[in-house]
PDB file of C-alpha atoms in Angstrom:
ATOM      1  CA  UNK A  24      -1.895 -10.716 -13.938  1.00  0.00           C
ATOM      2  CA  UNK A  25      -3.807  -9.507 -10.870  1.00  0.00           C
ATOM      3  CA  UNK A  26      -3.707  -5.709 -11.553  1.00  0.00           C
ATOM      4  CA  UNK A  27      -4.043  -4.382 -15.006  1.00  0.00           C
ATOM      5  CA  UNK A  28      -3.920  -0.397 -15.734  1.00  0.00           C
ATOM      6  CA  UNK A  29      -4.825   0.165 -18.980  1.00  0.00           C
ATOM      7  CA  UNK A  30      -4.189   3.208 -20.978  1.00  0.00           C
ATOM      8  CA  UNK A  31      -4.978   5.593 -17.568  1.00  0.00           C
ATOM      9  CA  UNK A  32      -5.099   9.138 -17.964  1.00  0.00           C
ATOM     10  CA  UNK A  33      -5.928  11.818 -15.661  1.00  0.00           C
ATOM     11  CA  UNK A  34      -6.641  15.957 -16.077  1.00  0.00           C
ATOM     12  CA  UNK A  35      -7.138  18.526 -13.500  1.00  0.00           C
ATOM     13  CA  UNK A  36      -8.810  21.086 -15.518  1.00  0.00           C
ATOM     14  CA  UNK A  37      -5.837  22.153 -17.811  1.00  0.00           C
ATOM     15  CA  UNK A  38      -3.436  19.780 -16.035  1.00  0.00           C
ATOM     16  CA  UNK A  39      -2.770  16.532 -17.226  1.00  0.00           C
ATOM     17  CA  UNK A  40      -1.284  14.407 -14.436  1.00  0.00           C
ATOM     18  CA  UNK A  41      -1.502  10.873 -16.186  1.00  0.00           C
ATOM     19  CA  UNK A  42      -1.055  10.363 -19.878  1.00  0.00           C
ATOM     20  CA  UNK A  43      -1.938   6.617 -21.099  1.00  0.00           C
ATOM     21  CA  UNK A  44      -0.234   5.060 -18.769  1.00  0.00           C
ATOM     22  CA  UNK A  45      -0.324   1.188 -18.845  1.00  0.00           C
ATOM     23  CA  UNK A  46       0.861  -1.639 -16.586  1.00  0.00           C
ATOM     24  CA  UNK A  47       0.562  -4.859 -14.659  1.00  0.00           C
ATOM     25  CA  UNK A  48       1.116  -6.415 -11.185  1.00  0.00           C
ATOM     26  CA  UNK A  49       1.465 -10.206 -11.220  1.00  0.00           C
ATOM     27  CA  UNK A  50       0.618 -12.423  -8.581  1.00  0.00           C
ATOM     28  CA  UNK A  51       3.182 -12.325  -6.133  1.00  0.00           C
ATOM     29  CA  UNK A  52       5.227  -9.729  -7.401  1.00  0.00           C
ATOM     30  CA  UNK A  53       6.638  -6.613  -5.786  1.00  0.00           C
ATOM     31  CA  UNK A  54       6.509  -3.609  -8.325  1.00  0.00           C
ATOM     32  CA  UNK A  55       8.083  -0.238  -8.240  1.00  0.00           C
ATOM     33  CA  UNK A  56       6.571   2.997  -8.972  1.00  0.00           C
ATOM     34  CA  UNK A  57       9.065   5.555  -9.015  1.00  0.00           C
ATOM     35  CA  UNK A  58       9.786   9.080 -10.449  1.00  0.00           C
ATOM     36  CA  UNK A  59      10.569  12.752  -9.552  1.00  0.00           C
ATOM     37  CA  UNK A  60       8.230  14.962  -7.416  1.00  0.00           C
ATOM     38  CA  UNK A  61       4.961  15.689  -9.214  1.00  0.00           C
ATOM     39  CA  UNK A  62       4.945  12.768 -11.774  1.00  0.00           C
ATOM     40  CA  UNK A  63       1.845  11.479 -11.130  1.00  0.00           C
ATOM     41  CA  UNK A  64       2.621   8.504  -8.542  1.00  0.00           C
ATOM     42  CA  UNK A  65       0.049   8.922  -5.708  1.00  0.00           C
ATOM     43  CA  UNK A  66      -2.687  10.475  -8.460  1.00  0.00           C
ATOM     44  CA  UNK A  67      -2.484   6.706  -9.643  1.00  0.00           C
ATOM     45  CA  UNK A  68      -2.400   5.038  -6.180  1.00  0.00           C
ATOM     46  CA  UNK A  69      -5.753   7.502  -5.565  1.00  0.00           C
ATOM     47  CA  UNK A  70      -7.286   6.055  -8.870  1.00  0.00           C
ATOM     48  CA  UNK A  71      -6.396   2.596  -7.865  1.00  0.00           C
ATOM     49  CA  UNK A  72      -8.574   2.843  -4.732  1.00  0.00           C
ATOM     50  CA  UNK A  73     -11.341   4.814  -6.310  1.00  0.00           C
ATOM     51  CA  UNK A  74     -10.290   8.195  -4.746  1.00  0.00           C
ATOM     52  CA  UNK A  75     -10.046   9.852  -7.965  1.00  0.00           C
ATOM     53  CA  UNK A  76     -11.997   8.740 -11.168  1.00  0.00           C
ATOM     54  CA  UNK A  77      -9.898   8.447 -14.239  1.00  0.00           C
ATOM     55  CA  UNK A  78     -10.505  10.584 -17.119  1.00  0.00           C
ATOM     56  CA  UNK A  79      -9.683   7.571 -19.730  1.00  0.00           C
ATOM     57  CA  UNK A  80      -8.559   4.582 -19.696  1.00  0.00           C
ATOM     58  CA  UNK A  81      -9.448   1.222 -17.205  1.00  0.00           C
ATOM     59  CA  UNK A  82      -8.245  -0.194 -14.302  1.00  0.00           C
ATOM     60  CA  UNK A  83      -9.085  -4.192 -14.141  1.00  0.00           C
ATOM     61  CA  UNK A  84      -8.928  -6.558 -11.352  1.00  0.00           C
ATOM     62  CA  UNK A  85      -8.693 -10.818 -11.751  1.00  0.00           C
ATOM     63  CA  UNK A  86     -10.028  -9.175 -15.130  1.00  0.00           C
ATOM     64  CA  UNK A  87     -12.767  -6.991 -13.353  1.00  0.00           C
ATOM     65  CA  UNK A  88     -13.470  -3.265 -14.062  1.00  0.00           C
ATOM     66  CA  UNK A  89     -12.958  -1.065 -11.100  1.00  0.00           C
ATOM     67  CA  UNK A  90     -13.643   2.045 -12.633  1.00  0.00           C
ATOM     68  CA  UNK A  91     -17.382   2.877 -11.219  1.00  0.00           C
ATOM     69  CA  UNK A  92     -16.425   1.240  -7.448  1.00  0.00           C
ATOM     70  CA  UNK A  93     -16.427   3.193  -4.282  1.00  0.00           C
ATOM     71  CA  UNK A  94     -13.146   3.320  -2.047  1.00  0.00           C
ATOM     72  CA  UNK A  95     -14.806   0.817   0.778  1.00  0.00           C
ATOM     73  CA  UNK A  96     -15.706  -1.578  -2.335  1.00  0.00           C
ATOM     74  CA  UNK A  97     -12.182  -1.385  -3.662  1.00  0.00           C
ATOM     75  CA  UNK A  98     -10.808  -2.376  -0.217  1.00  0.00           C
ATOM     76  CA  UNK A  99     -13.750  -5.219  -0.094  1.00  0.00           C
ATOM     77  CA  UNK A 100     -12.341  -6.436  -3.179  1.00  0.00           C
ATOM     78  CA  UNK A 101      -8.964  -6.996  -1.707  1.00  0.00           C
ATOM     79  CA  UNK A 102      -7.075  -3.575  -2.679  1.00  0.00           C
ATOM     80  CA  UNK A 103      -5.520  -1.561   0.298  1.00  0.00           C
ATOM     81  CA  UNK A 104      -3.405   0.992   0.810  1.00  0.00           C
ATOM     82  CA  UNK A 105      -1.064   3.409   3.048  1.00  0.00           C
ATOM     83  CA  UNK A 106      -0.790   6.959   2.366  1.00  0.00           C
ATOM     84  CA  UNK A 107       2.337   9.527   2.364  1.00  0.00           C
ATOM     85  CA  UNK A 108       0.595  11.455   5.196  1.00  0.00           C
ATOM     86  CA  UNK A 109       0.255   8.564   8.072  1.00  0.00           C
ATOM     87  CA  UNK A 110      -3.491   8.295   8.757  1.00  0.00           C
ATOM     88  CA  UNK A 111      -3.741   6.040  11.792  1.00  0.00           C
ATOM     89  CA  UNK A 112      -6.608   6.651  14.405  1.00  0.00           C
ATOM     90  CA  UNK A 113      -4.991   8.680  17.075  1.00  0.00           C
ATOM     91  CA  UNK A 114      -7.965   8.136  19.761  1.00  0.00           C
ATOM     92  CA  UNK A 115      -7.838   4.721  19.388  1.00  0.00           C
ATOM     93  CA  UNK A 116      -4.559   2.364  21.220  1.00  0.00           C
ATOM     94  CA  UNK A 117      -1.985   0.098  18.536  1.00  0.00           C
ATOM     95  CA  UNK A 118      -4.070  -2.989  18.645  1.00  0.00           C
ATOM     96  CA  UNK A 119      -7.604  -1.310  18.364  1.00  0.00           C
ATOM     97  CA  UNK A 120      -6.246   0.395  14.869  1.00  0.00           C
ATOM     98  CA  UNK A 121      -5.447  -2.941  13.570  1.00  0.00           C
ATOM     99  CA  UNK A 122      -8.478  -4.851  14.720  1.00  0.00           C
ATOM    100  CA  UNK A 123     -11.119  -2.018  13.292  1.00  0.00           C
ATOM    101  CA  UNK A 124      -9.224  -2.643   9.589  1.00  0.00           C
ATOM    102  CA  UNK A 125      -9.420  -6.459  10.287  1.00  0.00           C
ATOM    103  CA  UNK A 126     -13.462  -5.735  11.438  1.00  0.00           C
ATOM    104  CA  UNK A 127     -14.112  -5.103   7.088  1.00  0.00           C
ATOM    105  CA  UNK A 128     -13.753  -8.549   6.744  1.00  0.00           C
ATOM    106  CA  UNK A 129     -16.126  -9.328   9.636  1.00  0.00           C
ATOM    107  CA  UNK A 130     -19.105 -12.054   9.008  1.00  0.00           C
ATOM    108  CA  UNK A 131     -22.173 -10.270  11.687  1.00  0.00           C
ATOM    109  CA  UNK A 132     -24.280  -8.242  10.937  1.00  0.00           C
ATOM    110  CA  UNK A 133     -25.812  -4.906  13.203  1.00  0.00           C
ATOM    111  CA  UNK A 134     -28.447  -7.491  15.310  1.00  0.00           C
ATOM    112  CA  UNK A 135     -25.058 -10.084  16.502  1.00  0.00           C
ATOM    113  CA  UNK A 136     -23.176  -7.195  17.294  1.00  0.00           C
ATOM    114  CA  UNK A 137     -25.855  -5.453  19.032  1.00  0.00           C
ATOM    115  CA  UNK A 138     -26.693  -8.808  20.912  1.00  0.00           C
ATOM    116  CA  UNK A 139     -22.992  -9.782  21.703  1.00  0.00           C
ATOM    117  CA  UNK A 140     -23.987 -12.942  20.469  1.00  0.00           C
ATOM    118  CA  UNK A 141     -21.754 -16.414  20.507  1.00  0.00           C
ATOM    119  CA  UNK A 142     -20.873 -15.712  17.093  1.00  0.00           C
ATOM    120  CA  UNK A 143     -19.764 -11.979  17.758  1.00  0.00           C
ATOM    121  CA  UNK A 144     -17.729 -13.123  20.652  1.00  0.00           C
ATOM    122  CA  UNK A 145     -15.718 -15.488  18.857  1.00  0.00           C
ATOM    123  CA  UNK A 146     -15.057 -13.450  15.479  1.00  0.00           C
ATOM    124  CA  UNK A 147     -13.840 -10.954  18.172  1.00  0.00           C
ATOM    125  CA  UNK A 148     -11.488 -13.312  20.030  1.00  0.00           C
ATOM    126  CA  UNK A 149      -9.949 -13.812  16.318  1.00  0.00           C
ATOM    127  CA  UNK A 150      -9.896 -10.418  15.193  1.00  0.00           C
ATOM    128  CA  UNK A 151      -7.966  -9.483  18.568  1.00  0.00           C
ATOM    129  CA  UNK A 152      -5.451 -12.651  18.053  1.00  0.00           C
ATOM    130  CA  UNK A 153      -4.779 -11.906  14.292  1.00  0.00           C
ATOM    131  CA  UNK A 154      -4.145  -7.848  14.949  1.00  0.00           C
ATOM    132  CA  UNK A 155      -1.607  -8.905  17.759  1.00  0.00           C
ATOM    133  CA  UNK A 156       0.078 -11.562  15.931  1.00  0.00           C
ATOM    134  CA  UNK A 157       0.276  -9.184  12.640  1.00  0.00           C
ATOM    135  CA  UNK A 158       1.620  -6.362  15.365  1.00  0.00           C
ATOM    136  CA  UNK A 159       4.748  -8.751  15.694  1.00  0.00           C
ATOM    137  CA  UNK A 160       5.634  -7.669  11.959  1.00  0.00           C
ATOM    138  CA  UNK A 161       7.423  -4.980  13.568  1.00  0.00           C
ATOM    139  CA  UNK A 162       7.894  -6.148  17.034  1.00  0.00           C
ATOM    140  CA  UNK A 163       5.443  -3.872  17.993  1.00  0.00           C
ATOM    141  CA  UNK A 164       3.309  -6.372  20.093  1.00  0.00           C
ATOM    142  CA  UNK A 165       4.501  -4.770  23.780  1.00  0.00           C
ATOM    143  CA  UNK A 166       2.916  -1.543  22.737  1.00  0.00           C
ATOM    144  CA  UNK A 167      -0.507  -2.568  21.628  1.00  0.00           C
ATOM    145  CA  UNK A 168      -1.985  -1.111  24.361  1.00  0.00           C
ATOM    146  CA  UNK A 169      -0.680   2.399  24.170  1.00  0.00           C
ATOM    147  CA  UNK A 170      -2.487   4.964  22.140  1.00  0.00           C
ATOM    148  CA  UNK A 171      -1.246   4.823  18.426  1.00  0.00           C
ATOM    149  CA  UNK A 172      -0.109   8.585  18.564  1.00  0.00           C
ATOM    150  CA  UNK A 173       2.537   8.142  20.861  1.00  0.00           C
ATOM    151  CA  UNK A 174       4.182   5.758  18.701  1.00  0.00           C
ATOM    152  CA  UNK A 175       7.805   7.091  16.869  1.00  0.00           C
ATOM    153  CA  UNK A 176       6.976   8.414  13.534  1.00  0.00           C
ATOM    154  CA  UNK A 177       9.039   5.043  11.969  1.00  0.00           C
ATOM    155  CA  UNK A 178       6.788   2.899  14.086  1.00  0.00           C
ATOM    156  CA  UNK A 179       3.679   4.853  13.288  1.00  0.00           C
ATOM    157  CA  UNK A 180       4.183   4.276   9.509  1.00  0.00           C
ATOM    158  CA  UNK A 181       4.774   0.163  10.427  1.00  0.00           C
ATOM    159  CA  UNK A 182       1.419   0.288  11.881  1.00  0.00           C
ATOM    160  CA  UNK A 183      -0.487   1.892   9.434  1.00  0.00           C
ATOM    161  CA  UNK A 184       1.549  -1.351   7.046  1.00  0.00           C
ATOM    162  CA  UNK A 185       0.004  -3.798   9.804  1.00  0.00           C
ATOM    163  CA  UNK A 186      -3.315  -2.057   9.785  1.00  0.00           C
ATOM    164  CA  UNK A 187      -3.758  -2.398   6.069  1.00  0.00           C
ATOM    165  CA  UNK A 188      -2.378  -5.990   6.252  1.00  0.00           C
ATOM    166  CA  UNK A 189      -5.411  -6.601   8.661  1.00  0.00           C
ATOM    167  CA  UNK A 190      -8.079  -5.910   5.407  1.00  0.00           C
ATOM    168  CA  UNK A 191      -6.952  -9.015   4.465  1.00  0.00           C
ATOM    169  CA  UNK A 192      -5.511  -7.785   0.713  1.00  0.00           C
ATOM    170  CA  UNK A 193      -4.526  -9.375  -2.536  1.00  0.00           C
ATOM    171  CA  UNK A 194      -2.346  -6.058  -3.522  1.00  0.00           C
ATOM    172  CA  UNK A 195      -0.911  -3.612  -1.391  1.00  0.00           C
ATOM    173  CA  UNK A 196      -0.301   0.075  -2.462  1.00  0.00           C
ATOM    174  CA  UNK A 197       2.258   1.342  -0.320  1.00  0.00           C
ATOM    175  CA  UNK A 198       2.750   5.360  -0.367  1.00  0.00           C
ATOM    176  CA  UNK A 199       6.344   5.994   0.279  1.00  0.00           C
ATOM    177  CA  UNK A 200       6.747   3.476   3.534  1.00  0.00           C
ATOM    178  CA  UNK A 201      10.063   4.563   4.281  1.00  0.00           C
ATOM    179  CA  UNK A 202       9.796   8.032   4.168  1.00  0.00           C
ATOM    180  CA  UNK A 203      11.434   9.448   7.621  1.00  0.00           C
ATOM    181  CA  UNK A 204      12.924   6.317   8.756  1.00  0.00           C
ATOM    182  CA  UNK A 205      16.349   5.393   9.837  1.00  0.00           C
ATOM    183  CA  UNK A 206      18.975   3.019   8.566  1.00  0.00           C
ATOM    184  CA  UNK A 207      17.875   0.123  10.482  1.00  0.00           C
ATOM    185  CA  UNK A 208      14.241   0.647  10.279  1.00  0.00           C
ATOM    186  CA  UNK A 209      14.319   0.994   6.634  1.00  0.00           C
ATOM    187  CA  UNK A 210      16.062  -2.255   6.725  1.00  0.00           C
ATOM    188  CA  UNK A 211      13.262  -3.870   8.743  1.00  0.00           C
ATOM    189  CA  UNK A 212      11.087  -2.308   6.363  1.00  0.00           C
ATOM    190  CA  UNK A 213      12.463  -4.547   3.384  1.00  0.00           C
ATOM    191  CA  UNK A 214      12.814  -7.433   5.172  1.00  0.00           C
ATOM    192  CA  UNK A 215       8.868  -6.975   6.291  1.00  0.00           C
ATOM    193  CA  UNK A 216       8.113  -6.090   2.651  1.00  0.00           C
ATOM    194  CA  UNK A 217       9.339  -9.618   1.413  1.00  0.00           C
ATOM    195  CA  UNK A 218       7.922 -11.530   4.483  1.00  0.00           C
ATOM    196  CA  UNK A 219       4.618  -9.813   3.560  1.00  0.00           C
ATOM    197  CA  UNK A 220       4.800 -10.626   0.033  1.00  0.00           C
ATOM    198  CA  UNK A 221       5.676 -14.554   0.937  1.00  0.00           C
ATOM    199  CA  UNK A 222       3.960 -15.196   3.981  1.00  0.00           C
ATOM    200  CA  UNK A 223       0.603 -13.657   2.928  1.00  0.00           C
ATOM    201  CA  UNK A 224       0.833 -13.912  -0.664  1.00  0.00           C
ATOM    202  CA  UNK A 225       0.329 -10.827  -1.169  1.00  0.00           C
ATOM    203  CA  UNK A 226       1.389  -8.598  -4.652  1.00  0.00           C
ATOM    204  CA  UNK A 227       2.827  -4.845  -4.079  1.00  0.00           C
ATOM    205  CA  UNK A 228       3.250  -2.177  -5.794  1.00  0.00           C
ATOM    206  CA  UNK A 229       5.224   0.551  -4.014  1.00  0.00           C
ATOM    207  CA  UNK A 230       6.078   4.143  -4.265  1.00  0.00           C
ATOM    208  CA  UNK A 231       9.490   5.512  -2.863  1.00  0.00           C
ATOM    209  CA  UNK A 232      12.537   7.665  -3.248  1.00  0.00           C
ATOM    210  CA  UNK A 233      14.323   5.752  -1.425  1.00  0.00           C
ATOM    211  CA  UNK A 234      16.300   4.262  -4.676  1.00  0.00           C
ATOM    212  CA  UNK A 235      18.409   1.872  -2.317  1.00  0.00           C
ATOM    213  CA  UNK A 236      15.046   0.160  -1.098  1.00  0.00           C
ATOM    214  CA  UNK A 237      13.361   0.110  -4.693  1.00  0.00           C
ATOM    215  CA  UNK A 238      16.390  -1.421  -6.203  1.00  0.00           C
ATOM    216  CA  UNK A 239      16.794  -4.072  -3.477  1.00  0.00           C
ATOM    217  CA  UNK A 240      12.919  -5.525  -3.565  1.00  0.00           C
ATOM    218  CA  UNK A 241      11.177  -4.749  -6.121  1.00  0.00           C
ATOM    219  CA  UNK A 242      11.327  -7.217  -9.608  1.00  0.00           C
ATOM    220  CA  UNK A 243       9.965  -4.260 -12.108  1.00  0.00           C
ATOM    221  CA  UNK A 244      10.199  -1.164 -12.056  1.00  0.00           C
ATOM    222  CA  UNK A 245       7.810   1.391 -14.011  1.00  0.00           C
ATOM    223  CA  UNK A 246       9.059   5.337 -14.255  1.00  0.00           C
ATOM    224  CA  UNK A 247       6.918   8.163 -14.841  1.00  0.00           C
ATOM    225  CA  UNK A 248       8.006  11.760 -15.574  1.00  0.00           C
ATOM    226  CA  UNK A 249       5.249  14.786 -15.910  1.00  0.00           C
ATOM    227  CA  UNK A 250       2.760  12.061 -15.694  1.00  0.00           C
ATOM    228  CA  UNK A 251       4.371  10.071 -18.610  1.00  0.00           C
ATOM    229  CA  UNK A 252       5.860   6.508 -18.603  1.00  0.00           C
ATOM    230  CA  UNK A 253       9.414   6.920 -19.921  1.00  0.00           C
ATOM    231  CA  UNK A 254      10.871   3.466 -19.264  1.00  0.00           C
ATOM    232  CA  UNK A 255      10.020  -0.031 -17.577  1.00  0.00           C
ATOM    233  CA  UNK A 256      12.359  -2.977 -16.475  1.00  0.00           C
ATOM    234  CA  UNK A 257      14.103  -4.256 -13.929  1.00  0.00           C
ATOM    235  CA  UNK A 258      16.281  -2.864 -11.494  1.00  0.00           C
ATOM    236  CA  UNK A 259      19.763  -3.213 -13.095  1.00  0.00           C
ATOM    237  CA  UNK A 260      18.444  -1.595 -16.598  1.00  0.00           C
ATOM    238  CA  UNK A 261      16.557   1.472 -14.871  1.00  0.00           C
ATOM    239  CA  UNK A 262      19.878   2.492 -12.754  1.00  0.00           C
ATOM    240  CA  UNK A 263      21.606   2.709 -16.223  1.00  0.00           C
ATOM    241  CA  UNK A 264      18.621   4.111 -18.359  1.00  0.00           C
ATOM    242  CA  UNK A 265      19.566   7.640 -19.858  1.00  0.00           C
ATOM    243  CA  UNK A 266      16.022   8.710 -19.643  1.00  0.00           C
ATOM    244  CA  UNK A 267      15.630   7.857 -16.082  1.00  0.00           C
ATOM    245  CA  UNK A 268      19.163   9.733 -15.020  1.00  0.00           C
ATOM    246  CA  UNK A 269      17.681  12.891 -17.114  1.00  0.00           C
ATOM    247  CA  UNK A 270      14.631  12.743 -15.370  1.00  0.00           C
ATOM    248  CA  UNK A 271      16.005  12.316 -11.740  1.00  0.00           C
ATOM    249  CA  UNK A 272      19.097  14.484 -12.581  1.00  0.00           C
ATOM    250  CA  UNK A 273      16.386  17.314 -14.654  1.00  0.00           C
ATOM    251  CA  UNK A 274      19.578  17.330 -17.244  1.00  0.00           C
ATOM    252  CA  UNK A 275      20.216  15.392 -20.293  1.00  0.00           C
ATOM    253  CA  UNK A 276      22.781  12.466 -19.454  1.00  0.00           C
ATOM    254  CA  UNK A 277      25.520  11.312 -21.033  1.00  0.00           C
ATOM    255  CA  UNK A 278      25.557   7.739 -22.709  1.00  0.00           C
ATOM    256  CA  UNK A 279      26.693   5.302 -19.481  1.00  0.00           C
TER     257      UNK A 279
END
């Protein structure tokens, strides 16, 4: 396994957001994390990326514990995320949003940057080429020099995924990537997620309320409700699980 969540709990004062949640992501897997609003899904993302410390339990990446690291150290290790609310750099153009993320893997220090050495210039050319290539995932190359905030909402979501990829993650956390997308954009998103997994050798943890997307692209699904794991397994099993149906409908499900 590449990422392991072991008995993670999180409380905020008197509110228990997560209780003893455990799961793991295998190399090359697309894993869905679903549940009703307030189930604790984004809280889990925030703990994996060190935005919140867990109240108990541990998170391991390739066997190394992540619990005491800072967010930038998590990214350096190879775990990147997108956000439920888009967080692009609106003052930069589309290409520079991607190039900036790529600089996290840069090899040149401050002196080389200030002096614009040949090594620095070579790295900048590589970053430019790679960023431009990544924009092709969502056919955004022709918008490369436009302000990021001039893109449509759907294209801004696509750009956020591209920017995360520029940091060369081994695990990519996608928080509601289909939110606000139309049917065609969702189909393009599903195809891009498969391509990212296959071509970039990236494991993907996905949160989304679009069950069509989740059932289509995820091999396994974890279902949370009120911070507790109520079910886990392949998509077909989750669709007919009485506990999952009850959690989404807000009532006891009849046998199916």
